Amino acid sequence: MGHPLGHPLRLGVLASGRGSNLQSILDAVASGRLAAQVRVVVSDQADAEALVRARRAGVPAVAVSTDGLRTRLEAATEAEVVRVLRAHEVELVVLAGFMRVLHAPLLEAFPDAIINIHPSLLPAFPGLDAQRQALEHGVKITGCTVHFVDAGVDQGPIIGQRPVPIVDGDTRDSLADRILIEEHHLLVEVLDHFAAGRVRRAGRRVRIAPPAAALDRELEPR
Ligand code: GRF
């Protein structure tokens, strides 16, 4: 995706719960701040609020079965998710509070085209309840990260980060609330970079290329 797309970026969002990050994408699209379309929302939880938010925005919402597994999807279910995403011509998959680790069917179907939002400054505090981990560790600054997804847990190349200071008296929830505000901004900002074709990955290092106008200025004779 290293070029301006010439069409709204076609997104598929995977979410397990509340869906506030999904909502920030839907709002940015609706207000014209983000040149993207959410083509489909998929959840592993049939009662996820994220599915309600999708339907309210007129976006197809699909719940997939989980067969009693807790941390991953059955291979057949992952293959079903791939079919759904392809049927909606998704170009970039966004994990927005999706609580399962992905495996080959999805990873291989969307190489370099799956991103995740995580509520810490990775590589610190991967995995569950990153906000509590940060508080208990006693760090003074935490934040949020958007990264490419690979087979590890919160391990893939980092695309963008925002810091959030921890203040006296913070609880897990007060901290999570402040991080969430930054998540919503960061996710839309990163998606805007993808929509403009500015994201370049070289190994683990991800660079955001300057906007075309800035490049033109750089190339102009002085
Ligand atoms: C967010 O904190 C996200 O970083 C984490 O799960 C939470 C999901 O929140 N992966 P929401 O469902 O987007 O409101």
mmCIF file of C-alpha atoms and ligand atoms in Angstrom:
data_model
loop_
_atom_site.group_PDB
_atom_site.id
_atom_site.type_symbol
_atom_site.label_atom_id
_atom_site.label_comp_id
_atom_site.label_asym_id
_atom_site.label_seq_id
_atom_site.Cartn_x
_atom_site.Cartn_y
_atom_site.Cartn_z
ATOM 1 C CA MET A 1 0.000 0.000 0.000
ATOM 2 C CA GLY A 2 2.830 2.393 -0.772
ATOM 3 C CA HIS A 3 0.881 4.773 -3.020
ATOM 4 C CA PRO A 4 -2.096 7.103 -2.735
ATOM 5 C CA LEU A 5 -5.073 4.857 -3.182
ATOM 6 C CA GLY A 6 -7.366 6.961 -5.347
ATOM 7 C CA HIS A 7 -10.344 5.458 -3.515
ATOM 8 C CA PRO A 8 -11.485 5.306 0.117
ATOM 9 C CA LEU A 9 -9.454 2.701 2.008
ATOM 10 C CA ARG A 10 -11.632 -0.368 2.481
ATOM 11 C CA LEU A 11 -11.487 -1.489 6.113
ATOM 12 C CA GLY A 12 -12.616 -4.588 7.940
ATOM 13 C CA VAL A 13 -12.754 -4.198 11.715
ATOM 14 C CA LEU A 14 -12.532 -7.113 14.163
ATOM 15 C CA ALA A 15 -13.785 -6.288 17.667
ATOM 16 C CA SER A 16 -14.776 -8.342 20.713
ATOM 17 C CA GLY A 17 -16.458 -5.797 22.955
ATOM 18 C CA ARG A 18 -17.452 -2.200 23.546
ATOM 19 C CA GLY A 19 -16.206 -0.945 20.181
ATOM 20 C CA SER A 20 -15.234 2.607 21.113
ATOM 21 C CA ASN A 21 -12.222 2.418 18.778
ATOM 22 C CA LEU A 22 -14.525 1.219 16.007
ATOM 23 C CA GLN A 23 -16.758 4.193 16.804
ATOM 24 C CA SER A 24 -13.856 6.625 16.473
ATOM 25 C CA ILE A 25 -13.219 5.214 12.972
ATOM 26 C CA LEU A 26 -16.909 5.394 12.026
ATOM 27 C CA ASP A 27 -17.100 9.002 13.279
ATOM 28 C CA ALA A 28 -13.948 10.033 11.409
ATOM 29 C CA VAL A 29 -15.303 8.490 8.204
ATOM 30 C CA ALA A 30 -18.738 10.099 8.658
ATOM 31 C CA SER A 31 -17.243 13.543 9.250
ATOM 32 C CA GLY A 32 -14.964 13.289 6.221
ATOM 33 C CA ARG A 33 -11.751 13.342 8.311
ATOM 34 C CA LEU A 34 -10.761 9.861 7.122
ATOM 35 C CA ALA A 35 -10.845 8.730 3.493
ATOM 36 C CA ALA A 36 -11.983 5.208 4.328
ATOM 37 C CA GLN A 37 -15.015 2.966 4.368
ATOM 38 C CA VAL A 38 -15.736 0.392 7.061
ATOM 39 C CA ARG A 39 -16.953 -2.433 4.832
ATOM 40 C CA VAL A 40 -17.669 -4.993 7.551
ATOM 41 C CA VAL A 41 -17.322 -5.536 11.303
ATOM 42 C CA VAL A 42 -16.670 -9.050 12.582
ATOM 43 C CA SER A 43 -16.922 -10.154 16.204
ATOM 44 C CA ASP A 44 -16.279 -13.340 18.136
ATOM 45 C CA GLN A 45 -18.992 -12.213 20.604
ATOM 46 C CA ALA A 46 -22.558 -12.223 19.291
ATOM 47 C CA ASP A 47 -23.606 -9.617 21.896
ATOM 48 C CA ALA A 48 -20.659 -7.249 21.370
ATOM 49 C CA GLU A 49 -21.600 -3.571 21.470
ATOM 50 C CA ALA A 50 -19.287 -3.175 18.483
ATOM 51 C CA LEU A 51 -21.839 -5.051 16.336
ATOM 52 C CA VAL A 52 -24.596 -2.697 17.490
ATOM 53 C CA ARG A 53 -22.435 0.318 16.602
ATOM 54 C CA ALA A 54 -21.756 -1.158 13.164
ATOM 55 C CA ARG A 55 -25.430 -1.780 12.404
ATOM 56 C CA ARG A 56 -26.326 1.706 13.618
ATOM 57 C CA ALA A 57 -23.857 3.083 11.063
ATOM 58 C CA GLY A 58 -25.286 0.877 8.314
ATOM 59 C CA VAL A 59 -22.213 -1.374 8.235
ATOM 60 C CA PRO A 60 -22.618 -5.169 7.839
ATOM 61 C CA ALA A 61 -22.019 -6.830 11.211
ATOM 62 C CA VAL A 62 -21.055 -10.491 11.421
ATOM 63 C CA ALA A 63 -20.693 -12.678 14.519
ATOM 64 C CA VAL A 64 -18.593 -15.825 14.149
ATOM 65 C CA SER A 65 -18.804 -18.881 16.367
ATOM 66 C CA THR A 66 -16.029 -19.575 18.837
ATOM 67 C CA ASP A 67 -16.482 -23.259 19.681
ATOM 68 C CA GLY A 68 -15.505 -22.810 23.303
ATOM 69 C CA LEU A 69 -11.935 -21.725 22.511
ATOM 70 C CA ARG A 70 -10.817 -18.668 24.496
ATOM 71 C CA THR A 71 -7.633 -17.222 23.031
ATOM 72 C CA ARG A 72 -7.865 -18.124 19.357
ATOM 73 C CA LEU A 73 -10.360 -19.013 16.654
ATOM 74 C CA GLU A 74 -10.790 -22.494 15.200
ATOM 75 C CA ALA A 75 -8.930 -22.741 11.877
ATOM 76 C CA ALA A 76 -12.274 -23.174 10.102
ATOM 77 C CA THR A 77 -13.641 -20.055 11.787
ATOM 78 C CA GLU A 78 -10.571 -18.058 10.794
ATOM 79 C CA ALA A 79 -11.051 -19.243 7.234
ATOM 80 C CA GLU A 80 -14.662 -18.067 7.481
ATOM 81 C CA VAL A 81 -13.463 -14.630 8.666
ATOM 82 C CA VAL A 82 -11.135 -14.489 5.647
ATOM 83 C CA ARG A 83 -14.086 -15.272 3.349
ATOM 84 C CA VAL A 84 -16.188 -12.533 4.947
ATOM 85 C CA LEU A 85 -13.388 -9.956 4.683
ATOM 86 C CA ARG A 86 -12.696 -10.881 1.060
ATOM 87 C CA ALA A 87 -16.384 -10.837 0.163
ATOM 88 C CA HIS A 88 -16.425 -7.214 1.364
ATOM 89 C CA GLU A 89 -13.225 -6.440 -0.580
ATOM 90 C CA VAL A 90 -11.358 -5.409 2.560
ATOM 91 C CA GLU A 91 -7.840 -4.016 2.011
ATOM 92 C CA LEU A 92 -6.794 -3.392 5.611
ATOM 93 C CA VAL A 93 -7.930 -5.307 8.690
ATOM 94 C CA VAL A 94 -8.100 -3.418 11.992
ATOM 95 C CA LEU A 95 -8.122 -5.283 15.291
ATOM 96 C CA ALA A 96 -9.915 -2.903 17.645
ATOM 97 C CA GLY A 97 -10.207 -4.689 20.950
ATOM 98 C CA PHE A 98 -10.194 -8.134 19.329
ATOM 99 C CA MET A 99 -9.275 -10.544 22.095
ATOM 100 C CA ARG A 100 -7.939 -13.481 20.091
ATOM 101 C CA VAL A 101 -4.511 -14.249 18.672
ATOM 102 C CA LEU A 102 -4.502 -14.650 14.891
ATOM 103 C CA HIS A 103 -3.053 -17.607 13.030
ATOM 104 C CA ALA A 104 -2.095 -18.596 9.510
ATOM 105 C CA PRO A 105 -5.408 -18.365 7.654
ATOM 106 C CA LEU A 106 -5.852 -14.674 8.420
ATOM 107 C CA LEU A 107 -2.181 -13.678 8.605
ATOM 108 C CA GLU A 108 -1.427 -15.251 5.235
ATOM 109 C CA ALA A 109 -4.535 -13.821 3.586
ATOM 110 C CA PHE A 110 -3.662 -10.233 4.574
ATOM 111 C CA PRO A 111 0.137 -9.873 4.594
ATOM 112 C CA ASP A 112 1.220 -6.471 5.949
ATOM 113 C CA ALA A 113 -2.417 -5.514 6.060
ATOM 114 C CA ILE A 114 -3.546 -6.270 9.630
ATOM 115 C CA ILE A 115 -3.039 -3.735 12.416
ATOM 116 C CA ASN A 116 -3.854 -3.728 16.127
ATOM 117 C CA ILE A 117 -4.301 -1.065 18.790
ATOM 118 C CA HIS A 118 -2.835 -1.841 22.192
ATOM 119 C CA PRO A 119 -3.092 0.226 25.398
ATOM 120 C CA SER A 120 0.609 0.495 26.326
ATOM 121 C CA LEU A 121 3.844 1.722 24.829
ATOM 122 C CA LEU A 122 5.004 -1.595 23.358
ATOM 123 C CA PRO A 123 7.194 -3.549 23.809
ATOM 124 C CA ALA A 124 6.303 -2.788 27.445
ATOM 125 C CA PHE A 125 3.259 -4.584 28.817
ATOM 126 C CA PRO A 126 1.985 -6.789 25.986
ATOM 127 C CA GLY A 127 -0.998 -9.052 26.558
ATOM 128 C CA LEU A 128 -3.988 -8.641 28.828
ATOM 129 C CA ASP A 129 -4.743 -5.610 31.004
ATOM 130 C CA ALA A 130 -1.777 -3.536 29.926
ATOM 131 C CA GLN A 131 -3.064 -0.585 31.955
ATOM 132 C CA ARG A 132 -2.941 -2.557 35.220
ATOM 133 C CA GLN A 133 0.486 -3.946 34.290
ATOM 134 C CA ALA A 134 1.806 -0.388 33.819
ATOM 135 C CA LEU A 135 0.353 0.821 37.135
ATOM 136 C CA GLU A 136 1.682 -2.169 39.052
ATOM 137 C CA HIS A 137 5.118 -1.829 37.494
ATOM 138 C CA GLY A 138 5.224 1.795 38.590
ATOM 139 C CA VAL A 139 6.166 3.385 35.261
ATOM 140 C CA LYS A 140 5.604 7.129 35.016
ATOM 141 C CA ILE A 141 4.621 7.141 31.354
ATOM 142 C CA THR A 142 2.572 4.630 29.435
ATOM 143 C CA GLY A 143 0.367 5.149 26.383
ATOM 144 C CA CYS A 144 -0.871 3.313 23.328
ATOM 145 C CA THR A 145 0.569 1.679 20.237
ATOM 146 C CA VAL A 146 -0.695 0.781 16.780
ATOM 147 C CA HIS A 147 1.331 -2.042 15.239
ATOM 148 C CA PHE A 148 1.280 -4.577 12.444
ATOM 149 C CA VAL A 149 0.000 -7.955 13.558
ATOM 150 C CA ASP A 150 2.105 -11.084 13.320
ATOM 151 C CA ALA A 151 1.817 -14.483 14.986
ATOM 152 C CA GLY A 152 3.104 -13.125 18.317
ATOM 153 C CA VAL A 153 1.072 -11.357 20.975
ATOM 154 C CA ASP A 154 1.458 -7.571 20.492
ATOM 155 C CA GLN A 155 4.885 -8.164 18.899
ATOM 156 C CA GLY A 156 4.600 -6.853 15.332
ATOM 157 C CA PRO A 157 6.352 -3.786 13.861
ATOM 158 C CA ILE A 158 5.253 -0.524 15.503
ATOM 159 C CA ILE A 159 3.505 2.045 13.302
ATOM 160 C CA GLY A 160 2.556 4.761 15.787
ATOM 161 C CA GLN A 161 2.554 5.511 19.508
ATOM 162 C CA ARG A 162 1.211 8.170 21.879
ATOM 163 C CA PRO A 163 2.378 8.695 25.467
ATOM 164 C CA VAL A 164 0.121 9.110 28.496
ATOM 165 C CA PRO A 165 1.605 10.129 31.879
ATOM 166 C CA ILE A 166 0.557 8.219 34.986
ATOM 167 C CA VAL A 167 -0.519 10.620 37.734
ATOM 168 C CA ASP A 168 -0.815 10.303 41.520
ATOM 169 C CA GLY A 169 -4.062 8.647 42.494
ATOM 170 C CA ASP A 170 -4.547 6.928 39.141
ATOM 171 C CA THR A 171 -6.575 3.742 39.223
ATOM 172 C CA ARG A 172 -6.606 1.125 36.496
ATOM 173 C CA ASP A 173 -9.836 2.653 35.175
ATOM 174 C CA SER A 174 -8.844 6.329 35.331
ATOM 175 C CA LEU A 175 -5.664 5.467 33.475
ATOM 176 C CA ALA A 176 -7.520 3.305 30.930
ATOM 177 C CA ASP A 177 -9.932 6.195 30.263
ATOM 178 C CA ARG A 178 -7.090 8.624 29.504
ATOM 179 C CA ILE A 179 -5.275 6.082 27.312
ATOM 180 C CA LEU A 180 -8.499 5.375 25.427
ATOM 181 C CA ILE A 181 -8.817 9.028 24.366
ATOM 182 C CA GLU A 182 -5.328 8.800 22.849
ATOM 183 C CA GLU A 183 -6.141 5.435 21.237
ATOM 184 C CA HIS A 184 -9.034 7.006 19.376
ATOM 185 C CA HIS A 185 -6.816 9.791 18.010
ATOM 186 C CA LEU A 186 -3.884 7.528 17.194
ATOM 187 C CA LEU A 187 -5.928 4.919 15.366
ATOM 188 C CA VAL A 188 -7.546 7.484 13.070
ATOM 189 C CA GLU A 189 -4.190 9.187 12.495
ATOM 190 C CA VAL A 190 -2.554 5.900 11.482
ATOM 191 C CA LEU A 191 -5.475 4.956 9.242
ATOM 192 C CA ASP A 192 -5.177 8.342 7.563
ATOM 193 C CA HIS A 193 -1.534 7.486 6.774
ATOM 194 C CA PHE A 194 -2.628 4.180 5.234
ATOM 195 C CA ALA A 195 -5.402 5.888 3.263
ATOM 196 C CA ALA A 196 -2.828 8.305 1.854
ATOM 197 C CA GLY A 197 -0.426 5.463 0.992
ATOM 198 C CA ARG A 198 2.250 6.852 3.299
ATOM 199 C CA VAL A 199 3.085 3.755 5.372
ATOM 200 C CA ARG A 200 6.407 2.110 4.486
ATOM 201 C CA ARG A 201 7.748 -0.963 6.284
ATOM 202 C CA ALA A 202 11.337 -2.182 6.105
ATOM 203 C CA GLY A 203 11.737 -5.153 8.423
ATOM 204 C CA ARG A 204 10.678 -4.036 11.884
ATOM 205 C CA ARG A 205 10.982 -0.355 11.067
ATOM 206 C CA VAL A 206 7.943 1.503 9.830
ATOM 207 C CA ARG A 207 8.230 4.966 8.337
ATOM 208 C CA ILE A 208 5.492 7.420 7.539
ATOM 209 C CA ALA A 209 6.411 9.115 4.269
ATOM 210 C CA PRO A 210 5.766 12.855 4.056
ATOM 211 C CA PRO A 211 2.600 13.947 2.256
ATOM 212 C CA ALA A 212 2.991 14.244 -1.523
ATOM 213 C CA ALA A 213 2.781 18.061 -1.332
ATOM 214 C CA ALA A 214 5.769 18.179 1.031
ATOM 215 C CA LEU A 215 7.694 15.854 -1.283
ATOM 216 C CA ASP A 216 6.957 18.125 -4.248
ATOM 217 C CA ARG A 217 8.265 21.083 -2.256
ATOM 218 C CA GLU A 218 11.434 19.164 -1.411
ATOM 219 C CA LEU A 219 12.009 18.418 -5.095
ATOM 220 C CA GLU A 220 11.352 21.965 -6.308
ATOM 221 C CA PRO A 221 14.473 23.848 -7.438
ATOM 222 C CA ARG A 222 15.346 26.660 -5.063
HETATM 223 C C1 GRF B 1 -8.752 -0.893 23.972
HETATM 224 O O1 GRF B 1 -8.124 -0.441 25.146
HETATM 225 C C2 GRF B 1 -7.754 -1.539 23.050
HETATM 226 O O2 GRF B 1 -6.517 -0.930 23.073
HETATM 227 C C3 GRF B 1 -7.657 -2.918 23.627
HETATM 228 O O3 GRF B 1 -8.975 -3.239 23.992
HETATM 229 C C4 GRF B 1 -9.703 -2.047 24.265
HETATM 230 C C5 GRF B 1 -10.891 -2.050 23.356
HETATM 231 O O4 GRF B 1 -11.746 -0.976 23.575
HETATM 232 N N1 GRF B 1 -7.014 -3.809 22.691
HETATM 233 P P1 GRF B 1 -12.958 -0.720 22.599
HETATM 234 O O5 GRF B 1 -13.693 -2.031 22.409
HETATM 235 O O6 GRF B 1 -12.413 -0.191 21.304
HETATM 236 O O7 GRF B 1 -13.824 0.309 23.289
#
